Amino acid sequence: MNFVRWILGRLVLAYDVLTRPKPVIRDAAAQAELDSKTKNFALYQFNACPFCVKVRRELRRHALNIELRDARNDAEHKQALIDGGGRFKVPCLQISSGSGEKTWLYESDDIIAYLKSELELA
Ligand SMILES: N[C@@H](CCC(=O)N[C@@H](CS)C(=O)NCC(=O)O)C(=O)O
């Protein structure tokens, strides 16, 4: 079963590499403004998880510079996700407020919808 999962993961990664969307290009000021907003986000994810790939493709498409945290191989990130979000499930977007409060958003479709709405993306 682990082997099948590993193969499927490689296929997902290969598909992603072969069909990767081109990032939108903005002028420097617009990109800098967006970067200042996205520094409050971090995406907890696994490399070969299809739902994480879906979110990462949207980040790439919209040129969103959001820190990726590997919750599979990095024990600290894994623990932070479990303690903060309450579940060991990815993808999960950590949203930090100006006051340091953290909110955790699960579900790939909800993460994509949130980012589009919050960052006013087309
Ligand atoms: N409906 C969820 C599915 C997420 C999901 O199933 N993630 C898997 C990885 S692909 C997971 O976190 N599994 C927990 C584990 O592997 O322990 C979404 O769209 O985000």
Coordinates of C-alpha atoms and ligand atoms in Angstrom, one line a residue:
M1 CA 0.0 0.0 0.0
N2 CA 2.9 2.4 0.9
F3 CA 4.5 1.5 -2.5
V4 CA 1.3 2.3 -4.4
R5 CA 1.0 5.5 -2.5
W6 CA 4.6 6.4 -3.3
I7 CA 4.0 5.7 -7.1
L8 CA 0.9 7.8 -7.1
G9 CA 2.8 10.6 -5.4
R10 CA 5.5 10.5 -8.1
L11 CA 2.8 10.6 -10.8
V12 CA 1.2 13.6 -9.2
L13 CA 4.6 15.4 -9.0
A14 CA 5.4 14.5 -12.6
Y15 CA 2.1 15.8 -13.8
D16 CA 2.7 19.0 -11.8
V17 CA 6.1 19.5 -13.3
L18 CA 4.9 18.9 -16.9
T19 CA 1.8 21.1 -16.7
R20 CA 2.9 23.8 -14.3
P21 CA 1.0 27.1 -14.8
K22 CA 3.0 30.2 -15.7
P23 CA 3.1 32.8 -12.9
V24 CA 1.4 36.1 -13.5
I25 CA 3.8 39.0 -13.8
R26 CA 3.1 42.2 -11.9
D27 CA 4.9 45.4 -11.7
A28 CA 7.4 45.5 -8.8
A29 CA 5.2 47.8 -6.6
A30 CA 2.2 45.5 -6.9
Q31 CA 4.2 42.4 -6.2
A32 CA 5.9 44.0 -3.2
E33 CA 2.4 45.0 -1.8
L34 CA 1.2 41.4 -2.3
D35 CA 4.4 40.0 -0.7
S36 CA 3.9 42.2 2.3
K37 CA 0.4 40.6 2.8
T38 CA 1.5 37.0 2.1
K39 CA 4.3 37.1 4.7
N40 CA 1.5 36.5 7.2
F41 CA 0.8 33.1 5.7
A42 CA 2.5 29.8 5.9
L43 CA 1.4 26.6 4.1
Y44 CA 1.8 23.3 5.9
Q45 CA 2.0 20.6 3.3
F46 CA 3.5 17.4 2.0
N47 CA 5.5 17.3 -1.2
A48 CA 3.6 14.6 -3.0
C49 CA 0.0 15.2 -1.7
P50 CA -2.3 15.9 -4.6
F51 CA -4.4 18.4 -2.5
C52 CA -1.1 20.3 -1.6
V53 CA 0.0 20.2 -5.2
K54 CA -3.4 21.8 -6.2
V55 CA -2.8 24.7 -3.7
R56 CA 0.9 25.1 -4.7
R57 CA -0.2 25.4 -8.3
E58 CA -2.5 28.3 -7.4
L59 CA 0.3 29.9 -5.4
R60 CA 2.5 29.7 -8.5
R61 CA -0.2 30.8 -10.9
H62 CA -0.8 34.0 -8.8
A63 CA 2.9 34.4 -7.9
L64 CA 2.2 34.3 -4.2
N65 CA 5.3 34.0 -2.1
I66 CA 4.0 32.0 0.7
E67 CA 6.4 30.0 2.9
L68 CA 5.9 26.2 2.5
R69 CA 6.4 24.1 5.6
D70 CA 7.0 20.4 5.2
A71 CA 4.8 18.7 7.8
R72 CA 5.8 15.2 6.7
N73 CA 9.6 15.4 7.1
D74 CA 10.1 18.3 9.5
A75 CA 9.2 17.2 13.1
E76 CA 8.8 20.8 14.3
H77 CA 6.4 21.8 11.6
K78 CA 4.5 18.6 12.1
Q79 CA 4.1 19.3 15.8
A80 CA 3.2 22.9 15.2
L81 CA 0.4 21.8 12.9
I82 CA -1.0 19.3 15.3
D83 CA -0.7 21.7 18.3
G84 CA -2.0 24.8 16.5
G85 CA -4.4 23.4 13.9
G86 CA -5.6 20.4 16.0
R87 CA -5.2 17.8 13.2
F88 CA -2.3 16.2 11.3
K89 CA -3.8 16.9 7.9
V90 CA -2.6 18.9 5.0
P91 CA -2.8 21.3 3.3
C92 CA -3.3 23.7 6.1
L93 CA -2.8 27.5 5.8
Q94 CA -1.5 29.2 8.9
I95 CA -2.7 32.8 9.0
S96 CA -0.9 35.2 11.4
S97 CA -2.6 38.4 12.5
G98 CA -0.8 41.6 13.2
S99 CA -1.1 40.9 16.9
G100 CA 0.5 37.5 16.6
E101 CA -2.7 35.4 16.8
K102 CA -2.7 32.4 14.5
T103 CA -5.7 30.9 12.6
W104 CA -5.5 27.6 10.9
L105 CA -7.4 26.9 7.7
Y106 CA -7.8 23.3 6.4
E107 CA -9.2 22.0 3.0
S108 CA -7.5 22.9 -0.3
D109 CA -10.6 24.4 -1.8
D110 CA -11.2 26.6 1.2
I111 CA -7.6 27.7 1.2
I112 CA -7.7 28.7 -2.4
A113 CA -11.0 30.5 -2.0
Y114 CA -9.7 32.4 1.0
L115 CA -6.5 33.5 -0.7
K116 CA -8.4 34.7 -3.8
S117 CA -10.9 36.6 -1.7
E118 CA -8.4 38.0 0.9
L119 CA -5.9 39.1 -1.7
E120 CA -8.5 40.1 -4.3
L121 CA -7.1 37.8 -7.0
A122 CA -8.9 37.2 -10.3
Ligands
LIG1 N1 -10.3 17.3 1.5 C1 -8.9 17.5 1.9 C2 -8.1 16.3 1.8 C3 -6.7 16.4 2.4 C4 -6.0 15.1 2.6 O1 -6.6 14.0 2.5 N2 -4.8 15.2 2.9 C5 -4.0 14.0 3.3 C6 -2.7 14.0 2.5 S1 -3.0 13.8 0.7 C7 -3.6 14.0 4.7 O2 -3.3 15.0 5.3 N3 -3.5 12.8 5.3 C8 -3.1 12.7 6.7 C9 -1.9 11.7 6.8 O3 -1.3 11.4 5.8 O4 -1.6 11.4 7.9 C10 -8.4 18.7 1.1 O5 -8.9 19.0 0.0 O6 -7.5 19.4 1.5

